[in-house]
Tab-separated table of C-alpha atoms and ligand atoms in Angstrom:
chain	number	residue	atom	x	y	z
A	8	UNK	CA	29.558	-14.232	-23.646
A	9	UNK	CA	27.913	-13.809	-26.621
A	10	UNK	CA	24.188	-14.949	-25.547
A	11	UNK	CA	22.851	-15.585	-29.637
A	12	UNK	CA	19.391	-14.418	-28.944
A	13	UNK	CA	19.657	-12.936	-31.988
A	14	UNK	CA	16.294	-13.056	-33.956
A	15	UNK	CA	14.784	-15.030	-30.637
A	16	UNK	CA	10.551	-14.526	-30.724
A	17	UNK	CA	10.290	-13.074	-26.690
A	18	UNK	CA	6.837	-12.271	-25.341
A	19	UNK	CA	6.687	-10.703	-21.747
A	20	UNK	CA	4.375	-9.521	-19.931
A	21	UNK	CA	4.166	-6.243	-17.340
A	22	UNK	CA	7.003	-4.469	-19.832
A	23	UNK	CA	6.724	-0.958	-19.761
A	24	UNK	CA	8.039	-0.323	-15.450
A	25	UNK	CA	10.037	-1.976	-13.776
A	26	UNK	CA	11.774	-4.952	-14.789
A	27	UNK	CA	10.006	-5.979	-17.466
A	28	UNK	CA	11.251	-2.888	-18.930
A	29	UNK	CA	14.733	-3.551	-18.625
A	30	UNK	CA	14.102	-6.838	-19.475
A	31	UNK	CA	12.484	-5.778	-22.353
A	32	UNK	CA	15.485	-3.387	-23.222
A	33	UNK	CA	18.731	-6.987	-23.248
A	34	UNK	CA	16.687	-8.013	-25.070
A	35	UNK	CA	16.225	-5.317	-27.295
A	36	UNK	CA	19.562	-4.614	-27.345
A	37	UNK	CA	20.997	-8.711	-28.091
A	38	UNK	CA	18.688	-8.105	-31.217
A	39	UNK	CA	15.806	-9.966	-30.547
A	40	UNK	CA	11.814	-9.733	-31.273
A	41	UNK	CA	10.057	-9.094	-28.180
A	42	UNK	CA	6.100	-9.046	-27.961
A	43	UNK	CA	4.906	-7.020	-24.296
A	44	UNK	CA	2.218	-5.443	-22.542
A	45	UNK	CA	1.179	-3.615	-19.815
A	46	UNK	CA	-2.739	-2.238	-18.588
A	47	UNK	CA	-1.909	1.705	-19.888
A	48	UNK	CA	-2.304	2.599	-23.256
A	49	UNK	CA	-0.022	5.822	-22.672
A	50	UNK	CA	2.199	3.972	-21.485
A	51	UNK	CA	2.623	0.597	-24.319
A	52	UNK	CA	2.698	3.611	-26.841
A	53	UNK	CA	5.075	6.067	-25.713
A	54	UNK	CA	7.655	2.164	-24.629
A	55	UNK	CA	6.416	1.558	-28.912
A	56	UNK	CA	7.498	3.939	-30.189
A	57	UNK	CA	10.876	5.370	-27.329
A	58	UNK	CA	11.931	1.277	-28.117
A	59	UNK	CA	11.834	1.826	-32.285
A	60	UNK	CA	13.945	4.842	-31.774
A	61	UNK	CA	16.684	3.462	-29.340
A	62	UNK	CA	16.983	0.039	-31.206
A	63	UNK	CA	16.329	0.217	-34.781
A	64	UNK	CA	17.969	-3.282	-35.293
A	65	UNK	CA	15.395	-5.195	-33.222
A	66	UNK	CA	11.807	-5.678	-33.034
A	67	UNK	CA	10.044	-4.482	-30.025
A	68	UNK	CA	5.770	-5.124	-30.069
A	69	UNK	CA	4.123	-3.179	-26.909
A	70	UNK	CA	0.437	-4.291	-27.031
A	71	UNK	CA	-2.226	-2.832	-23.793
A	72	UNK	CA	-3.619	-6.689	-22.258
A	73	UNK	CA	-4.420	-6.879	-18.754
A	74	UNK	CA	-3.625	-10.160	-18.361
A	75	UNK	CA	-6.310	-10.889	-15.123
A	76	UNK	CA	-7.929	-11.464	-18.327
A	77	UNK	CA	-7.200	-15.143	-19.410
A	78	UNK	CA	-9.034	-15.216	-23.207
A	79	UNK	CA	-7.543	-12.066	-23.787
A	80	UNK	CA	-4.090	-13.035	-22.097
A	81	UNK	CA	-4.592	-15.837	-24.462
A	82	UNK	CA	-5.592	-13.525	-27.879
A	83	UNK	CA	-2.415	-11.972	-27.389
A	84	UNK	CA	-0.742	-14.498	-26.515
A	85	UNK	CA	-1.014	-15.856	-30.286
A	86	UNK	CA	-1.317	-13.570	-32.080
A	87	UNK	CA	2.699	-12.716	-31.012
A	88	UNK	CA	2.795	-15.983	-32.506
A	89	UNK	CA	1.232	-15.449	-35.967
A	90	UNK	CA	2.793	-12.124	-36.459
A	91	UNK	CA	6.864	-12.346	-35.040
A	92	UNK	CA	6.220	-16.325	-36.890
A	93	UNK	CA	7.078	-18.459	-33.733
A	94	UNK	CA	7.725	-17.868	-30.420
A	95	UNK	CA	11.548	-18.844	-28.569
A	96	UNK	CA	11.527	-17.439	-24.889
A	97	UNK	CA	8.361	-17.018	-22.454
A	98	UNK	CA	9.462	-14.564	-19.736
A	99	UNK	CA	6.370	-14.795	-17.412
A	100	UNK	CA	6.883	-11.061	-15.626
A	101	UNK	CA	3.392	-10.456	-13.903
A	102	UNK	CA	2.622	-9.654	-10.409
A	103	UNK	CA	-0.452	-8.527	-8.717
A	104	UNK	CA	1.681	-7.781	-5.196
A	105	UNK	CA	-1.291	-8.532	-3.522
A	106	UNK	CA	-0.007	-8.600	0.506
A	107	UNK	CA	-3.138	-8.705	2.449
A	108	UNK	CA	-4.045	-11.492	4.637
A	109	UNK	CA	-7.779	-11.484	2.133
A	110	UNK	CA	-9.275	-13.801	0.328
A	111	UNK	CA	-9.965	-10.757	-2.079
A	112	UNK	CA	-6.087	-10.596	-2.088
A	113	UNK	CA	-5.411	-14.157	-1.962
A	114	UNK	CA	-8.092	-14.663	-4.820
A	115	UNK	CA	-6.847	-11.619	-6.570
A	116	UNK	CA	-3.226	-13.421	-5.816
A	117	UNK	CA	-3.839	-16.994	-7.407
A	118	UNK	CA	-5.655	-15.540	-10.480
A	119	UNK	CA	-2.283	-12.921	-11.578
A	120	UNK	CA	0.531	-14.821	-10.571
A	121	UNK	CA	-0.364	-17.988	-10.806
A	122	UNK	CA	-3.557	-18.940	-12.834
A	123	UNK	CA	-2.834	-16.220	-15.500
A	124	UNK	CA	1.122	-17.205	-16.085
A	125	UNK	CA	0.479	-20.992	-16.081
A	126	UNK	CA	-2.378	-20.083	-18.918
A	127	UNK	CA	0.970	-17.385	-20.249
A	128	UNK	CA	2.661	-20.356	-20.280
A	129	UNK	CA	0.902	-23.520	-21.818
A	130	UNK	CA	-0.974	-21.091	-24.696
A	131	UNK	CA	2.171	-20.669	-25.574
A	132	UNK	CA	4.116	-23.833	-25.679
A	133	UNK	CA	2.607	-25.539	-29.027
A	134	UNK	CA	4.982	-23.343	-30.408
A	135	UNK	CA	7.671	-23.582	-27.990
A	136	UNK	CA	7.757	-27.032	-28.376
A	137	UNK	CA	7.880	-26.599	-32.100
A	138	UNK	CA	11.541	-23.952	-31.543
A	139	UNK	CA	12.772	-25.784	-28.811
A	140	UNK	CA	12.282	-22.632	-26.669
A	141	UNK	CA	12.576	-22.405	-22.854
A	142	UNK	CA	10.708	-20.106	-20.520
A	143	UNK	CA	11.141	-17.405	-17.408
A	144	UNK	CA	9.401	-17.103	-14.838
A	145	UNK	CA	9.823	-14.406	-12.334
A	146	UNK	CA	8.945	-15.141	-8.645
A	147	UNK	CA	11.155	-13.917	-5.377
A	148	UNK	CA	12.532	-14.741	-3.087
A	149	UNK	CA	9.697	-13.669	-0.514
A	150	UNK	CA	8.710	-16.645	-1.770
A	151	UNK	CA	11.873	-18.514	-0.440
A	152	UNK	CA	12.387	-16.456	2.969
A	153	UNK	CA	9.982	-15.852	5.303
A	154	UNK	CA	9.840	-11.570	4.883
A	155	UNK	CA	7.791	-9.019	6.361
A	156	UNK	CA	4.834	-10.070	3.580
A	157	UNK	CA	3.433	-12.449	6.099
A	158	UNK	CA	0.705	-13.526	6.782
A	159	UNK	CA	0.457	-13.199	3.333
A	160	UNK	CA	-0.427	-14.586	-0.449
A	161	UNK	CA	2.079	-13.357	-1.661
A	162	UNK	CA	5.564	-15.330	-1.513
A	163	UNK	CA	3.551	-17.934	-1.541
A	164	UNK	CA	2.039	-17.961	-4.743
A	165	UNK	CA	6.176	-16.563	-5.493
A	166	UNK	CA	6.570	-20.700	-4.337
A	167	UNK	CA	4.348	-21.994	-5.906
A	168	UNK	CA	5.469	-20.387	-9.241
A	169	UNK	CA	9.348	-21.853	-8.664
A	170	UNK	CA	6.982	-25.362	-8.119
A	171	UNK	CA	4.873	-25.333	-11.197
A	172	UNK	CA	8.104	-23.728	-12.774
A	173	UNK	CA	9.799	-27.201	-11.940
A	174	UNK	CA	7.401	-29.225	-13.264
A	175	UNK	CA	7.590	-28.330	-16.188
A	176	UNK	CA	11.360	-27.552	-16.805
A	177	UNK	CA	10.990	-31.756	-15.699
A	178	UNK	CA	8.574	-32.586	-17.794
A	179	UNK	CA	9.297	-31.045	-20.860
A	180	UNK	CA	12.911	-31.352	-20.506
A	181	UNK	CA	11.816	-34.393	-23.642
A	182	UNK	CA	10.777	-31.953	-25.655
A	183	UNK	CA	13.931	-30.374	-25.113
A	184	UNK	CA	11.713	-26.899	-23.528
A	185	UNK	CA	13.664	-25.348	-20.297
A	186	UNK	CA	12.203	-24.497	-17.628
A	187	UNK	CA	13.333	-21.646	-14.931
A	188	UNK	CA	12.466	-19.623	-12.442
A	189	UNK	CA	14.652	-16.482	-11.632
A	190	UNK	CA	14.425	-14.984	-7.927
A	191	UNK	CA	14.817	-10.925	-7.019
A	192	UNK	CA	15.880	-9.763	-4.121
A	193	UNK	CA	14.552	-6.525	-3.100
A	194	UNK	CA	15.141	-4.577	-6.318
A	195	UNK	CA	15.173	-0.010	-6.374
A	196	UNK	CA	13.720	0.822	-8.653
A	197	UNK	CA	12.629	4.654	-8.610
A	198	UNK	CA	8.855	4.777	-9.931
A	199	UNK	CA	8.559	1.681	-8.338
A	200	UNK	CA	7.670	-0.730	-5.498
A	201	UNK	CA	10.819	-0.126	-3.330
A	202	UNK	CA	10.928	3.518	-4.485
A	203	UNK	CA	7.336	3.839	-2.589
A	204	UNK	CA	8.297	1.652	0.294
A	205	UNK	CA	10.920	4.923	0.627
A	206	UNK	CA	9.156	7.755	0.090
A	207	UNK	CA	6.172	6.017	1.647
A	208	UNK	CA	7.559	3.784	4.946
A	209	UNK	CA	10.899	4.820	5.731
A	210	UNK	CA	10.897	2.907	8.479
A	211	UNK	CA	9.744	-0.076	6.629
A	212	UNK	CA	12.999	0.741	3.927
A	213	UNK	CA	15.762	1.707	6.222
A	214	UNK	CA	14.755	-1.575	7.747
A	215	UNK	CA	14.734	-3.508	4.574
A	216	UNK	CA	18.151	-1.819	3.434
A	217	UNK	CA	19.735	-2.804	6.947
A	218	UNK	CA	18.685	-5.961	5.514
A	219	UNK	CA	20.955	-6.173	2.239
A	220	UNK	CA	24.277	-7.575	2.966
A	221	UNK	CA	26.014	-5.386	0.095
A	222	UNK	CA	24.202	-1.983	1.537
A	223	UNK	CA	22.196	-1.310	-1.592
A	224	UNK	CA	19.695	-3.410	-2.407
A	225	UNK	CA	20.253	-4.894	-6.371
A	226	UNK	CA	19.290	-2.616	-9.889
A	227	UNK	CA	16.299	-3.717	-12.749
A	228	UNK	CA	19.995	-4.332	-15.304
A	229	UNK	CA	21.133	-7.205	-12.596
A	230	UNK	CA	17.526	-9.349	-13.291
A	231	UNK	CA	18.058	-8.758	-16.674
A	232	UNK	CA	21.244	-9.591	-16.978
A	233	UNK	CA	20.370	-13.317	-14.672
A	234	UNK	CA	17.185	-14.140	-17.135
A	235	UNK	CA	18.901	-13.575	-20.924
A	236	UNK	CA	21.247	-15.872	-19.416
A	237	UNK	CA	18.567	-18.203	-18.811
A	238	UNK	CA	16.548	-17.696	-22.564
A	239	UNK	CA	19.642	-17.728	-23.896
A	240	UNK	CA	21.600	-20.938	-25.688
A	241	UNK	CA	24.348	-20.145	-23.494
A	242	UNK	CA	22.169	-21.985	-21.032
A	243	UNK	CA	21.382	-25.105	-22.788
A	244	UNK	CA	21.199	-27.220	-19.952
A	245	UNK	CA	19.982	-25.295	-17.266
A	246	UNK	CA	16.388	-26.281	-16.400
A	247	UNK	CA	14.562	-26.121	-12.926
A	248	UNK	CA	16.487	-23.841	-11.253
A	249	UNK	CA	15.512	-21.359	-8.909
A	250	UNK	CA	17.733	-18.357	-9.720
A	251	UNK	CA	18.174	-16.228	-6.443
A	252	UNK	CA	19.359	-13.004	-7.661
A	253	UNK	CA	19.564	-10.775	-4.504
A	254	UNK	CA	22.728	-9.990	-3.643
A	255	UNK	CA	23.080	-12.602	-0.840
A	256	UNK	CA	20.192	-11.578	0.870
A	257	UNK	CA	18.484	-14.600	1.760
A	258	UNK	CA	20.147	-16.359	5.034
A	259	UNK	CA	19.590	-19.822	4.679
A	260	UNK	CA	21.763	-22.365	2.467
A	261	UNK	CA	19.663	-23.189	-1.581
A	262	UNK	CA	20.423	-26.892	-1.571
B	1	LIG	N1	11.140	-4.944	-7.401
B	1	LIG	C1	11.442	-6.044	-6.662
B	1	LIG	O1	12.392	-5.732	-5.270
B	1	LIG	C2	11.019	-7.815	-6.827
B	1	LIG	C3	11.541	-8.072	-5.899
B	1	LIG	C4	11.216	-9.494	-6.973
B	1	LIG	C5	10.831	-9.652	-7.055
B	1	LIG	N2	10.403	-8.347	-8.059
B	1	LIG	C6	9.392	-9.447	-9.021
B	1	LIG	O2	8.931	-8.878	-10.407
B	1	LIG	C7	8.460	-8.849	-11.662
B	1	LIG	C8	7.885	-8.014	-11.812
B	1	LIG	O3	8.271	-6.922	-10.289
B	1	LIG	P1	8.206	-5.416	-10.198
B	1	LIG	O4	8.668	-4.081	-9.440
B	1	LIG	O5	8.996	-5.010	-12.243
B	1	LIG	O6	7.026	-4.804	-11.253
B	1	LIG	P2	6.151	-2.891	-11.402
B	1	LIG	O7	7.539	-1.908	-11.791
B	1	LIG	O8	5.431	-2.539	-10.422
B	1	LIG	O9	5.705	-3.700	-12.787
B	1	LIG	C9	4.592	-3.751	-13.342
B	1	LIG	C10	4.449	-3.794	-14.932
B	1	LIG	O10	3.811	-4.755	-15.108
B	1	LIG	C11	2.542	-4.507	-15.694
B	1	LIG	N3	0.913	-5.149	-15.257
B	1	LIG	C12	1.039	-5.078	-13.655
B	1	LIG	N4	-0.004	-6.182	-13.473
B	1	LIG	C13	-0.700	-5.685	-15.254
B	1	LIG	C14	-1.488	-7.019	-15.073
B	1	LIG	N5	-2.809	-7.242	-15.144
B	1	LIG	N6	-1.654	-6.909	-17.048
B	1	LIG	C15	-0.450	-6.740	-17.966
B	1	LIG	N7	0.245	-5.681	-16.957
B	1	LIG	C16	0.650	-5.739	-16.610
B	1	LIG	C17	2.711	-2.907	-15.224
B	1	LIG	O11	2.445	-1.955	-16.196
B	1	LIG	P3	0.318	-1.374	-15.786
B	1	LIG	O12	1.001	-1.199	-14.423
B	1	LIG	O13	0.599	-0.280	-17.087
B	1	LIG	O14	-0.411	-2.722	-16.013
B	1	LIG	C18	4.054	-3.014	-15.174
B	1	LIG	O15	4.302	-2.416	-16.178
B	1	LIG	C19	7.220	-9.597	-10.562
B	1	LIG	O16	6.686	-10.742	-10.709
B	1	LIG	C20	7.540	-8.923	-8.981
B	1	LIG	O17	6.498	-10.674	-7.639
B	1	LIG	C21	10.134	-7.755	-7.726
């Protein structure tokens, strides 16, 4: 299937590790220009070098930006549009993974998972309206099912992301802008969340693995493939959906 992502300009938050790193590579493989950020300058420097060699026919532009600083976030998003002349796709991927039921965690989770996501999209919106582009937000199955993280802000914010994205889909459809969510299940990355759980809490890891009916967790590439489809011309009539990619982990029926 030809996705038609060549020459599209993608802005993606959190692109040096985990699912974000796979999404950056997947967009580059399709010939897109990808602007991505993370907080760690050394990771950005090495990603910029490696990706330039790996994908000579595409353009990867990483920048060190902490999205919790909304002023810096907004000026980065604007600078992406200035540098590349347009924005076609925004992928809001970062979470601060706050899972304690404390005021501090609720505040941080709202600030990063919701407010920074809103701010990313808000700043990109005039550019997306020009290109009739689209938005993909990254939620989680934890926004859909009450799981081991409850009670905590993580799932509540992820549910809010799905709702806000549906609002965007409905209100932006007349302007030709689409908005969808991708909700990953448990995605195993050695230097990621589940790798850490495997090493730090092997019992929790085994319990969660046993809940996965495919007998395995997902791979970050499997999320990237779903996001690429949502962001592509092939999904031209798909807007407002929550694309759950979880190997049938969720037991509820999504109606
Ligand atoms: N992994 C899973 O099993 C899973 C399951 C469901 C949903 N998700 C969702 O998928 C998304 C990505 O998760 P992941 O597991 O791939 O995370 P990850 O492996 O921890 O990677 C997160 C990326 O975001 C960057 N980042 C974190 N905080 C940032 C900030 N404040 N500003 C800028 N960049 C920041 C990180 O780099 P720095 O640390 O250097 O900033 C890194 O590049 C999240 O929304 C998460 O909720 C993940």
